[in-house]
Amino acid sequence: GCHHCAAVIMRLVTHNVYWCQGASFGTFPPAAPRAEIIAGLVALWRQWQIDLCCLQELQDTDAARQVATAASAGDWWHAPGRLVERPHYGVAILAPRGSRQAHTVQHPCLERSALRATRSRDGLTIANLHLRSNRFAPKPVADVQRLEELRAILEQGTAPDLVLGDFNARLGDAVWQELRDRGYHDAMELALPDAGPLPGPMKGDRLWLSATLRPQFRAAGTIPVEAARLPSGEGLSDHLAVWLDLAV
């Protein structure tokens, strides 16, 4: 018989939730999240049987609390954007109760935010990050800054088993090479080895597994953009959700 078949599967998602559409890029700081967008996101994650959510672009703790409450999350954590002028670039993790401890990554090079969560029973560590974009600096400068941010996140404590979130990078950028050099595997490449560059609107949303965790990989994919809409047809976010199944 198959020795993998009895394994419990945990499904994670990384999803940039676009301040739950409390703002367009033209208005800062973002307004509060819209209840119907939160409800749509939660319904989507339930439909796709997500066990653990790693989110980006949550503007404050209250926004994270609204999403966590709607999702009936057992435990949740929120880290605001580090820069005083950009606190709305926060990240959050929603997890089953009592399963993990989490802490904010603190480093002076970070523009936005990162959270590390460690599972209590076996120490499996997830880093949920949002690296800076090219919005406030030209791409060559931002490439160097993103690499510095990634290294700071990876090197705070033991190397995480899963590194995921919005990397704001294109395939071939320095952060991807850094992850490969450290032995990480891109979950979407494992799922679609012959796909080549993935179609938009993938942006920089990815999940990377350490070499140690690689044998527990089972599947990965994106939630189709047509599924991530309100009944009116309005999209829930400007990013696709990317999911990963791990045998745990």
mmCIF file of N, CA, C and O in Angstrom, residues 36-112:
data_model
loop_
_atom_site.group_PDB
_atom_site.id
_atom_site.type_symbol
_atom_site.label_atom_id
_atom_site.label_comp_id
_atom_site.label_asym_id
_atom_site.label_seq_id
_atom_site.Cartn_x
_atom_site.Cartn_y
_atom_site.Cartn_z
ATOM 1 N N GLU A 36 -18.631 43.218 2.245
ATOM 2 C CA GLU A 36 -18.997 42.236 1.219
ATOM 3 C C GLU A 36 -17.753 41.597 0.584
ATOM 4 O O GLU A 36 -17.787 40.435 0.163
ATOM 5 N N ILE A 37 -16.635 42.352 0.543
ATOM 6 C CA ILE A 37 -15.393 41.776 0.015
ATOM 7 C C ILE A 37 -14.832 40.765 1.012
ATOM 8 O O ILE A 37 -14.398 39.661 0.629
ATOM 9 N N ILE A 38 -14.846 41.110 2.306
ATOM 10 C CA ILE A 38 -14.397 40.154 3.330
ATOM 11 C C ILE A 38 -15.233 38.871 3.253
ATOM 12 O O ILE A 38 -14.698 37.768 3.259
ATOM 13 N N ALA A 39 -16.543 39.025 3.174
ATOM 14 C CA ALA A 39 -17.425 37.853 3.098
ATOM 15 C C ALA A 39 -17.111 37.008 1.867
ATOM 16 O O ALA A 39 -17.097 35.767 1.932
ATOM 17 N N GLY A 40 -16.844 37.677 0.747
ATOM 18 C CA GLY A 40 -16.505 36.945 -0.474
ATOM 19 C C GLY A 40 -15.190 36.195 -0.361
ATOM 20 O O GLY A 40 -15.074 35.049 -0.808
ATOM 21 N N LEU A 41 -14.189 36.833 0.259
ATOM 22 C CA LEU A 41 -12.899 36.166 0.458
ATOM 23 C C LEU A 41 -13.049 34.943 1.354
ATOM 24 O O LEU A 41 -12.536 33.855 1.049
ATOM 25 N N VAL A 42 -13.767 35.106 2.459
ATOM 26 C CA VAL A 42 -13.940 33.989 3.404
ATOM 27 C C VAL A 42 -14.687 32.836 2.727
ATOM 28 O O VAL A 42 -14.317 31.661 2.884
ATOM 29 N N ALA A 43 -15.726 33.160 1.960
ATOM 30 C CA ALA A 43 -16.468 32.113 1.240
ATOM 31 C C ALA A 43 -15.555 31.384 0.254
ATOM 32 O O ALA A 43 -15.625 30.155 0.109
ATOM 33 N N LEU A 44 -14.684 32.152 -0.412
ATOM 34 C CA LEU A 44 -13.749 31.552 -1.371
ATOM 35 C C LEU A 44 -12.798 30.596 -0.657
ATOM 36 O O LEU A 44 -12.582 29.452 -1.110
ATOM 37 N N TRP A 45 -12.193 31.019 0.464
ATOM 38 C CA TRP A 45 -11.254 30.163 1.191
ATOM 39 C C TRP A 45 -11.955 28.912 1.718
ATOM 40 O O TRP A 45 -11.379 27.833 1.715
ATOM 41 N N ARG A 46 -13.212 29.059 2.139
ATOM 42 C CA ARG A 46 -13.960 27.881 2.634
ATOM 43 C C ARG A 46 -14.245 26.918 1.480
ATOM 44 O O ARG A 46 -14.120 25.697 1.628
ATOM 45 N N GLN A 47 -14.628 27.485 0.343
ATOM 46 C CA GLN A 47 -14.928 26.652 -0.832
ATOM 47 C C GLN A 47 -13.689 25.835 -1.227
ATOM 48 O O GLN A 47 -13.801 24.681 -1.635
ATOM 49 N N TRP A 48 -12.518 26.436 -1.086
ATOM 50 C CA TRP A 48 -11.269 25.774 -1.453
ATOM 51 C C TRP A 48 -10.624 25.040 -0.268
ATOM 52 O O TRP A 48 -9.507 24.561 -0.375
ATOM 53 N N GLN A 49 -11.361 24.969 0.846
ATOM 54 C CA GLN A 49 -10.956 24.163 2.017
ATOM 55 C C GLN A 49 -9.561 24.535 2.519
ATOM 56 O O GLN A 49 -8.708 23.678 2.758
ATOM 57 N N ILE A 50 -9.365 25.847 2.703
ATOM 58 C CA ILE A 50 -8.085 26.357 3.179
ATOM 59 C C ILE A 50 -7.994 26.176 4.704
ATOM 60 O O ILE A 50 -8.922 26.545 5.429
ATOM 61 N N ASP A 51 -6.884 25.632 5.178
ATOM 62 C CA ASP A 51 -6.668 25.433 6.612
ATOM 63 C C ASP A 51 -5.913 26.596 7.255
ATOM 64 O O ASP A 51 -6.090 26.872 8.448
ATOM 65 N N LEU A 52 -5.036 27.237 6.485
ATOM 66 C CA LEU A 52 -4.198 28.295 7.045
ATOM 67 C C LEU A 52 -4.025 29.381 5.994
ATOM 68 O O LEU A 52 -3.652 29.087 4.849
ATOM 69 N N CYS A 53 -4.336 30.633 6.372
ATOM 70 C CA CYS A 53 -4.285 31.761 5.433
ATOM 71 C C CYS A 53 -3.111 32.667 5.767
ATOM 72 O O CYS A 53 -2.974 33.097 6.923
ATOM 73 N N CYS A 54 -2.304 32.988 4.776
ATOM 74 C CA CYS A 54 -1.241 33.983 4.898
ATOM 75 C C CYS A 54 -1.602 35.134 3.970
ATOM 76 O O CYS A 54 -1.662 34.960 2.749
ATOM 77 N N LEU A 55 -1.856 36.299 4.555
ATOM 78 C CA LEU A 55 -2.439 37.419 3.821
ATOM 79 C C LEU A 55 -1.490 38.601 3.799
ATOM 80 O O LEU A 55 -0.696 38.791 4.721
ATOM 81 N N GLN A 56 -1.596 39.399 2.746
ATOM 82 C CA GLN A 56 -0.834 40.639 2.628
ATOM 83 C C GLN A 56 -1.807 41.781 2.308
ATOM 84 O O GLN A 56 -2.903 41.545 1.829
ATOM 85 N N GLU A 57 -1.355 43.011 2.583
ATOM 86 C CA GLU A 57 -2.144 44.228 2.395
ATOM 87 C C GLU A 57 -3.388 44.232 3.275
ATOM 88 O O GLU A 57 -4.523 44.291 2.801
ATOM 89 N N LEU A 58 -3.131 44.145 4.576
ATOM 90 C CA LEU A 58 -4.168 44.423 5.573
ATOM 91 C C LEU A 58 -3.738 45.682 6.312
ATOM 92 O O LEU A 58 -2.668 45.725 6.916
ATOM 93 N N GLN A 59 -4.593 46.700 6.275
ATOM 94 C CA GLN A 59 -4.154 48.046 6.616
ATOM 95 C C GLN A 59 -3.907 48.282 8.099
ATOM 96 O O GLN A 59 -3.142 49.172 8.466
ATOM 97 N N ASP A 60 -4.543 47.506 8.976
ATOM 98 C CA ASP A 60 -4.322 47.703 10.409
ATOM 99 C C ASP A 60 -4.852 46.484 11.157
ATOM 100 O O ASP A 60 -5.434 45.565 10.566
ATOM 101 N N THR A 61 -4.650 46.496 12.479
ATOM 102 C CA THR A 61 -5.069 45.357 13.298
ATOM 103 C C THR A 61 -6.572 45.165 13.246
ATOM 104 O O THR A 61 -7.060 44.031 13.267
ATOM 105 N N ASP A 62 -7.317 46.264 13.171
ATOM 106 C CA ASP A 62 -8.769 46.145 13.125
ATOM 107 C C ASP A 62 -9.225 45.443 11.849
ATOM 108 O O ASP A 62 -10.135 44.605 11.879
ATOM 109 N N ALA A 63 -8.584 45.753 10.721
ATOM 110 C CA ALA A 63 -8.915 45.074 9.461
ATOM 111 C C ALA A 63 -8.613 43.583 9.573
ATOM 112 O O ALA A 63 -9.414 42.732 9.159
ATOM 113 N N ALA A 64 -7.452 43.250 10.153
ATOM 114 C CA ALA A 64 -7.090 41.837 10.322
ATOM 115 C C ALA A 64 -8.097 41.136 11.238
ATOM 116 O O ALA A 64 -8.495 39.993 10.991
ATOM 117 N N ARG A 65 -8.528 41.845 12.293
ATOM 118 C CA ARG A 65 -9.511 41.254 13.215
ATOM 119 C C ARG A 65 -10.830 40.979 12.501
ATOM 120 O O ARG A 65 -11.453 39.923 12.707
ATOM 121 N N GLN A 66 -11.260 41.920 11.653
ATOM 122 C CA GLN A 66 -12.518 41.718 10.911
ATOM 123 C C GLN A 66 -12.436 40.471 10.025
ATOM 124 O O GLN A 66 -13.379 39.675 9.968
ATOM 125 N N VAL A 67 -11.317 40.307 9.328
ATOM 126 C CA VAL A 67 -11.154 39.145 8.447
ATOM 127 C C VAL A 67 -11.082 37.860 9.277
ATOM 128 O O VAL A 67 -11.736 36.862 8.953
ATOM 129 N N ALA A 68 -10.308 37.888 10.361
ATOM 130 C CA ALA A 68 -10.146 36.695 11.202
ATOM 131 C C ALA A 68 -11.476 36.282 11.825
ATOM 132 O O ALA A 68 -11.806 35.089 11.899
ATOM 133 N N THR A 69 -12.259 37.260 12.258
ATOM 134 C CA THR A 69 -13.562 36.967 12.865
ATOM 135 C C THR A 69 -14.507 36.355 11.838
ATOM 136 O O THR A 69 -15.173 35.347 12.097
ATOM 137 N N ALA A 70 -14.547 36.951 10.653
ATOM 138 C CA ALA A 70 -15.418 36.429 9.592
ATOM 139 C C ALA A 70 -15.018 35.012 9.203
ATOM 140 O O ALA A 70 -15.870 34.171 8.876
ATOM 141 N N ALA A 71 -13.709 34.734 9.258
ATOM 142 C CA ALA A 71 -13.201 33.406 8.874
ATOM 143 C C ALA A 71 -13.229 32.408 10.025
ATOM 144 O O ALA A 71 -12.819 31.255 9.845
ATOM 145 N N SER A 72 -13.695 32.844 11.199
ATOM 146 C CA SER A 72 -13.705 31.985 12.399
ATOM 147 C C SER A 72 -12.328 31.402 12.680
ATOM 148 O O SER A 72 -12.193 30.217 13.025
ATOM 149 N N ALA A 73 -11.302 32.233 12.523
ATOM 150 C CA ALA A 73 -9.931 31.765 12.759
ATOM 151 C C ALA A 73 -9.728 31.513 14.253
ATOM 152 O O ALA A 73 -10.130 32.327 15.089
ATOM 153 N N GLY A 74 -9.092 30.394 14.588
ATOM 154 C CA GLY A 74 -8.804 30.095 15.989
ATOM 155 C C GLY A 74 -7.810 31.075 16.562
ATOM 156 O O GLY A 74 -7.988 31.635 17.647
ATOM 157 N N ASP A 75 -6.717 31.288 15.830
ATOM 158 C CA ASP A 75 -5.688 32.256 16.207
ATOM 159 C C ASP A 75 -5.362 33.113 14.997
ATOM 160 O O ASP A 75 -5.458 32.648 13.848
ATOM 161 N N TRP A 76 -4.951 34.350 15.246
ATOM 162 C CA TRP A 76 -4.515 35.210 14.139
ATOM 163 C C TRP A 76 -3.500 36.213 14.654
ATOM 164 O O TRP A 76 -3.464 36.538 15.834
ATOM 165 N N TRP A 77 -2.639 36.641 13.739
ATOM 166 C CA TRP A 77 -1.608 37.618 14.050
ATOM 167 C C TRP A 77 -1.538 38.630 12.910
ATOM 168 O O TRP A 77 -1.740 38.278 11.754
ATOM 169 N N HIS A 78 -1.206 39.871 13.257
ATOM 170 C CA HIS A 78 -1.068 40.923 12.253
ATOM 171 C C HIS A 78 0.217 41.689 12.542
ATOM 172 O O HIS A 78 0.527 41.977 13.699
ATOM 173 N N ALA A 79 0.978 41.981 11.507
ATOM 174 C CA ALA A 79 2.172 42.819 11.629
ATOM 175 C C ALA A 79 1.997 44.014 10.708
ATOM 176 O O ALA A 79 1.818 43.837 9.500
ATOM 177 N N PRO A 80 2.031 45.241 11.240
ATOM 178 C CA PRO A 80 1.877 46.422 10.373
ATOM 179 C C PRO A 80 3.119 46.661 9.539
ATOM 180 O O PRO A 80 4.209 46.146 9.850
ATOM 181 N N GLY A 81 2.975 47.437 8.475
ATOM 182 C CA GLY A 81 4.136 47.864 7.712
ATOM 183 C C GLY A 81 5.115 48.595 8.627
ATOM 184 O O GLY A 81 4.699 49.378 9.486
ATOM 185 N N ARG A 82 6.410 48.342 8.458
ATOM 186 C CA ARG A 82 7.399 48.875 9.407
ATOM 187 C C ARG A 82 7.568 50.382 9.282
ATOM 188 O O ARG A 82 7.723 51.080 10.288
ATOM 189 N N LEU A 83 7.543 50.905 8.053
ATOM 190 C CA LEU A 83 7.770 52.337 7.872
ATOM 191 C C LEU A 83 6.579 53.133 8.405
ATOM 192 O O LEU A 83 5.425 52.794 8.122
ATOM 193 N N VAL A 84 6.876 54.192 9.143
ATOM 194 C CA VAL A 84 5.823 55.005 9.753
ATOM 195 C C VAL A 84 4.842 55.516 8.705
ATOM 196 O O VAL A 84 3.632 55.560 8.936
ATOM 197 N N GLU A 85 5.354 55.860 7.521
ATOM 198 C CA GLU A 85 4.469 56.408 6.486
ATOM 199 C C GLU A 85 3.740 55.313 5.700
ATOM 200 O O GLU A 85 2.886 55.614 4.874
ATOM 201 N N ARG A 86 4.062 54.022 5.944
ATOM 202 C CA ARG A 86 3.387 52.957 5.201
ATOM 203 C C ARG A 86 2.924 51.809 6.114
ATOM 204 O O ARG A 86 3.149 50.633 5.819
ATOM 205 N N PRO A 87 2.256 52.114 7.223
ATOM 206 C CA PRO A 87 1.818 51.041 8.131
ATOM 207 C C PRO A 87 0.755 50.137 7.519
ATOM 208 O O PRO A 87 0.551 49.004 7.968
ATOM 209 N N HIS A 88 0.070 50.651 6.462
ATOM 210 C CA HIS A 88 -1.036 49.896 5.864
ATOM 211 C C HIS A 88 -0.542 48.688 5.051
ATOM 212 O O HIS A 88 -1.346 47.877 4.624
ATOM 213 N N TYR A 89 0.779 48.570 4.852
ATOM 214 C CA TYR A 89 1.305 47.377 4.181
ATOM 215 C C TYR A 89 1.530 46.276 5.218
ATOM 216 O O TYR A 89 2.653 45.803 5.421
ATOM 217 N N GLY A 90 0.449 45.860 5.883
ATOM 218 C CA GLY A 90 0.549 44.834 6.912
ATOM 219 C C GLY A 90 0.310 43.440 6.358
ATOM 220 O O GLY A 90 -0.272 43.269 5.279
ATOM 221 N N VAL A 91 0.776 42.439 7.103
ATOM 222 C CA VAL A 91 0.523 41.038 6.759
ATOM 223 C C VAL A 91 -0.175 40.370 7.940
ATOM 224 O O VAL A 91 -0.110 40.859 9.074
ATOM 225 N N ALA A 92 -0.846 39.246 7.673
ATOM 226 C CA ALA A 92 -1.544 38.520 8.726
ATOM 227 C C ALA A 92 -1.487 37.019 8.454
ATOM 228 O O ALA A 92 -1.351 36.594 7.299
ATOM 229 N N ILE A 93 -1.595 36.247 9.520
ATOM 230 C CA ILE A 93 -1.718 34.791 9.440
ATOM 231 C C ILE A 93 -2.946 34.391 10.244
ATOM 232 O O ILE A 93 -3.127 34.843 11.382
ATOM 233 N N LEU A 94 -3.796 33.560 9.642
ATOM 234 C CA LEU A 94 -4.981 32.998 10.296
ATOM 235 C C LEU A 94 -4.768 31.494 10.399
ATOM 236 O O LEU A 94 -4.492 30.834 9.384
ATOM 237 N N ALA A 95 -4.876 30.943 11.620
ATOM 238 C CA ALA A 95 -4.511 29.533 11.845
ATOM 239 C C ALA A 95 -5.467 28.876 12.832
ATOM 240 O O ALA A 95 -6.149 29.565 13.603
ATOM 241 N N PRO A 96 -5.504 27.533 12.832
ATOM 242 C CA PRO A 96 -6.296 26.836 13.852
ATOM 243 C C PRO A 96 -5.792 27.171 15.267
ATOM 244 O O PRO A 96 -4.608 27.395 15.472
ATOM 245 N N ARG A 97 -6.717 27.188 16.232
ATOM 246 C CA ARG A 97 -6.384 27.607 17.596
ATOM 247 C C ARG A 97 -5.312 26.721 18.230
ATOM 248 O O ARG A 97 -5.362 25.503 18.134
ATOM 249 N N GLY A 98 -4.356 27.387 18.872
ATOM 250 C CA GLY A 98 -3.372 26.674 19.677
ATOM 251 C C GLY A 98 -2.323 25.917 18.894
ATOM 252 O O GLY A 98 -1.513 25.195 19.470
ATOM 253 N N SER A 99 -2.320 26.103 17.564
ATOM 254 C CA SER A 99 -1.419 25.271 16.756
ATOM 255 C C SER A 99 -0.037 25.889 16.592
ATOM 256 O O SER A 99 0.918 25.185 16.264
ATOM 257 N N ARG A 100 0.074 27.209 16.814
ATOM 258 C CA ARG A 100 1.312 27.918 16.472
ATOM 259 C C ARG A 100 1.580 29.080 17.415
ATOM 260 O O ARG A 100 0.685 29.559 18.097
ATOM 261 N N GLN A 101 2.855 29.498 17.408
ATOM 262 C CA GLN A 101 3.229 30.809 17.948
ATOM 263 C C GLN A 101 3.764 31.633 16.779
ATOM 264 O O GLN A 101 4.319 31.072 15.843
ATOM 265 N N ALA A 102 3.616 32.961 16.880
ATOM 266 C CA ALA A 102 4.086 33.811 15.783
ATOM 267 C C ALA A 102 4.747 35.059 16.337
ATOM 268 O O ALA A 102 4.471 35.482 17.462
ATOM 269 N N HIS A 103 5.631 35.628 15.534
ATOM 270 C CA HIS A 103 6.233 36.916 15.899
ATOM 271 C C HIS A 103 6.531 37.723 14.642
ATOM 272 O O HIS A 103 6.760 37.165 13.563
ATOM 273 N N THR A 104 6.523 39.033 14.833
ATOM 274 C CA THR A 104 6.843 39.968 13.752
ATOM 275 C C THR A 104 8.348 39.986 13.523
ATOM 276 O O THR A 104 9.118 39.979 14.480
ATOM 277 N N VAL A 105 8.738 39.992 12.251
ATOM 278 C CA VAL A 105 10.159 40.160 11.926
ATOM 279 C C VAL A 105 10.486 41.644 12.017
ATOM 280 O O VAL A 105 9.843 42.472 11.356
ATOM 281 N N GLN A 106 11.464 41.989 12.847
ATOM 282 C CA GLN A 106 11.893 43.382 13.013
ATOM 283 C C GLN A 106 13.278 43.545 12.400
ATOM 284 O O GLN A 106 14.205 42.868 12.805
ATOM 285 N N HIS A 107 13.372 44.399 11.396
ATOM 286 C CA HIS A 107 14.688 44.677 10.817
ATOM 287 C C HIS A 107 14.620 46.042 10.145
ATOM 288 O O HIS A 107 13.640 46.343 9.451
ATOM 289 N N PRO A 108 15.642 46.895 10.335
ATOM 290 C CA PRO A 108 15.581 48.245 9.772
ATOM 291 C C PRO A 108 15.511 48.311 8.255
ATOM 292 O O PRO A 108 15.121 49.350 7.707
ATOM 293 N N CYS A 109 15.866 47.245 7.550
ATOM 294 C CA CYS A 109 15.810 47.304 6.083
ATOM 295 C C CYS A 109 14.395 47.079 5.538
ATOM 296 O O CYS A 109 14.137 47.333 4.364
ATOM 297 N N LEU A 110 13.472 46.603 6.359
ATOM 298 C CA LEU A 110 12.133 46.270 5.855
ATOM 299 C C LEU A 110 11.309 47.532 5.624
ATOM 300 O O LEU A 110 11.225 48.393 6.500
ATOM 301 N N GLU A 111 10.692 47.611 4.451
ATOM 302 C CA GLU A 111 9.750 48.693 4.186
ATOM 303 C C GLU A 111 8.349 48.279 4.645
ATOM 304 O O GLU A 111 7.609 49.079 5.212
ATOM 305 N N ARG A 112 7.993 47.041 4.374
ATOM 306 C CA ARG A 112 6.628 46.562 4.628
ATOM 307 C C ARG A 112 6.651 45.644 5.850
ATOM 308 O O ARG A 112 6.986 46.102 6.932
#
